[in-house]
Amino acid sequence: MSALAIMLAPALSLAQTSALPDVSTAPVLAADSTAPATGMPSVMDLPAMIGPKEEYEEDSYAMIEVEEIDREELLDKPMNLARWIMGARLYTYETGHLEPVKEDYSDNTSPASLLTKDADARYPMYLDSYKFVIDLGDYWMINMFEFMNYGARGRAQVFYSDVLQDPNSGQWKAASPIVPFSSDGKVSLYLGALDTRFVMLVIDNMAHGDIGPFSVYGDLKISQMRLAGGSLSQKELDALPLKEREKYRPMRYDWATLHSGCRVSYVSSGDPRYSNAMIDDDMETICQFKQEPETVVIMDLMEERNINRMSMLFSSDPGLFEIYFVHKLPEGLKTESDSGAPPAQIIGESPETIIDGESAYYSPGTGPSPEIYLPSAPGSFGQWLALAQLGQVSDNTTDEIPIKITRLPKEFFRDTKPNLTYVSDGGMNSFRIEFQEITGRWCIIRFRRNFNSPEQGVKIDKPAAGTQSMLMPIKVGPHAYAPAPLSLLGQTSDDDSGIPSGLRIYEVSIFGDIYVIGNALEPVSGVQFGSNSQTSNPGGVPGGGGTPGGPTVPPVDPPPPYVPDPVSP
């Protein structure tokens, strides 16, 4: 378990940390802790970092500008139907009958968290048989069921039905084969092609662990959904008459999603074609950065958003995360002029790339330094993004994609205080922090490798623009796990081992409270939900799908002990 400390700026009087059982000793700041005279947070027993402390020596950060892409091309990725915001509902079967799960966003260990995009959601699994029934809210064409595994081991199978019924009813039909699982990471169950509304996941678990959010995919694309009109903030809701307010229901909405319009705008290293993997509602796609003294990500929420929770799933070296929410981009952010060579090292490419017989890198003053090129990566999880970007480069005649370099002044971090900070001692980890509501359009994530000294922060003397001066944490929930090694395209390596190093971000979630009538999401023009469709769209009709093999009755009692073949060493 990663030892950690949570600091809220500019002052902190209460912080709570929690951890998985039997794994760690994260420091806790007592309720009566006070900040020292310097105004910096009081931090006790910060974890010792391995490796030399690194400082970023340049006056500005070379940021790769992520190319803007047409919505329809960028968002050709399947939409996750197993979400509260899509109108899905969840039932458990732990008391001998179906129990509806209340839509709730406060507890990341409750079954309700399985229908959220919370990167820190963990539902505990004991040695038992579990049945989860998901009502998708309408009939959809589906072909895949996935969930995240953190330490559990057993076997899983998916069933489907046209009506909601008891899990032990013989009317449930097998939609997937039995899939054994023993490694951490994503567990995928292929369903074929089904038109259905109700799906049931049966897990026979044989080792204590946790599982993460569910995913059900089909023909519906992210580009076909958008945030529904008419959603209100708390302030807007309070302004309504009481009878009008009763029509709305609260929802914790994640603004860091592709369907809400959020985009990753700048990254300090790595392949920008994979940058939006951080907000694609897929916790196994990654954005890989180089092993550099500091990594910076700038994310555009598209509008001023009210936010009160952030979670992130990542792998890193020991270091310090600083997170800023601001109303506007830092002053002085500008694209590099034509003088000077582009910093090729920030993307880990070879020192020279040949394009149409000429080098893409030029001597100072001899070429267009703001642009460098990366070869496209076919067959990877980011191909849908890479191809979309490639299609917008009108004068591109090769497999390379142009990259623009923009400079971020270092003064921004010297003059601005972060809203949230998180200290990690490295490895695979996740965190979840709740705080008083603040407002901002841009989220800036700064990771300082091998940096954990609070004394270094005395240069920070004012809060981020437009944020509150005091932020009090409500809940903090860190977790850690050790997944099996993954082979992912787009990774970079800083030594001869081939093992990727540096920061890897799997998913970022930035939540705020909204109030809606009906579902939080709605289809774009020309697309309708499920069997209500009047046009060509991913909705199905009741009973429209075939039966993949003969009906299989889910087990009433846990099956005899069964140890699956290991998926990985």
mmCIF file of C-alpha atoms in Angstrom, residues 134 158-165 170-175 195-200 542-544:
data_model
loop_
_atom_site.group_PDB
_atom_site.id
_atom_site.type_symbol
_atom_site.label_atom_id
_atom_site.label_comp_id
_atom_site.label_asym_id
_atom_site.label_seq_id
_atom_site.Cartn_x
_atom_site.Cartn_y
_atom_site.Cartn_z
ATOM 1 C CA ILE A 134 -28.273 -4.646 -14.424
ATOM 2 C CA VAL A 158 -22.938 -13.286 -18.030
ATOM 3 C CA PHE A 159 -26.626 -14.115 -18.611
ATOM 4 C CA TYR A 160 -29.396 -12.105 -20.248
ATOM 5 C CA SER A 161 -33.185 -11.855 -20.195
ATOM 6 C CA ASP A 162 -35.928 -9.782 -21.780
ATOM 7 C CA VAL A 163 -37.664 -9.275 -18.423
ATOM 8 C CA LEU A 164 -36.529 -8.739 -14.856
ATOM 9 C CA GLN A 165 -36.792 -12.019 -12.992
ATOM 10 C CA GLY A 170 -34.397 -20.986 -15.723
ATOM 11 C CA GLN A 171 -35.428 -18.201 -18.128
ATOM 12 C CA TRP A 172 -32.005 -16.535 -17.922
ATOM 13 C CA LYS A 173 -29.920 -17.459 -20.962
ATOM 14 C CA ALA A 174 -26.158 -17.743 -21.081
ATOM 15 C CA ALA A 175 -24.620 -14.808 -22.931
ATOM 16 C CA ASP A 195 -30.695 -7.301 -28.235
ATOM 17 C CA THR A 196 -31.624 -7.157 -24.571
ATOM 18 C CA ARG A 197 -32.357 -4.980 -21.568
ATOM 19 C CA PHE A 198 -31.405 -7.106 -18.534
ATOM 20 C CA VAL A 199 -27.980 -8.654 -17.984
ATOM 21 C CA MET A 200 -26.753 -10.638 -14.990
ATOM 22 C CA PRO A 542 -37.400 -7.056 -27.026
ATOM 23 C CA GLY A 543 -36.328 -10.617 -27.697
ATOM 24 C CA GLY A 544 -34.522 -9.596 -30.861
#
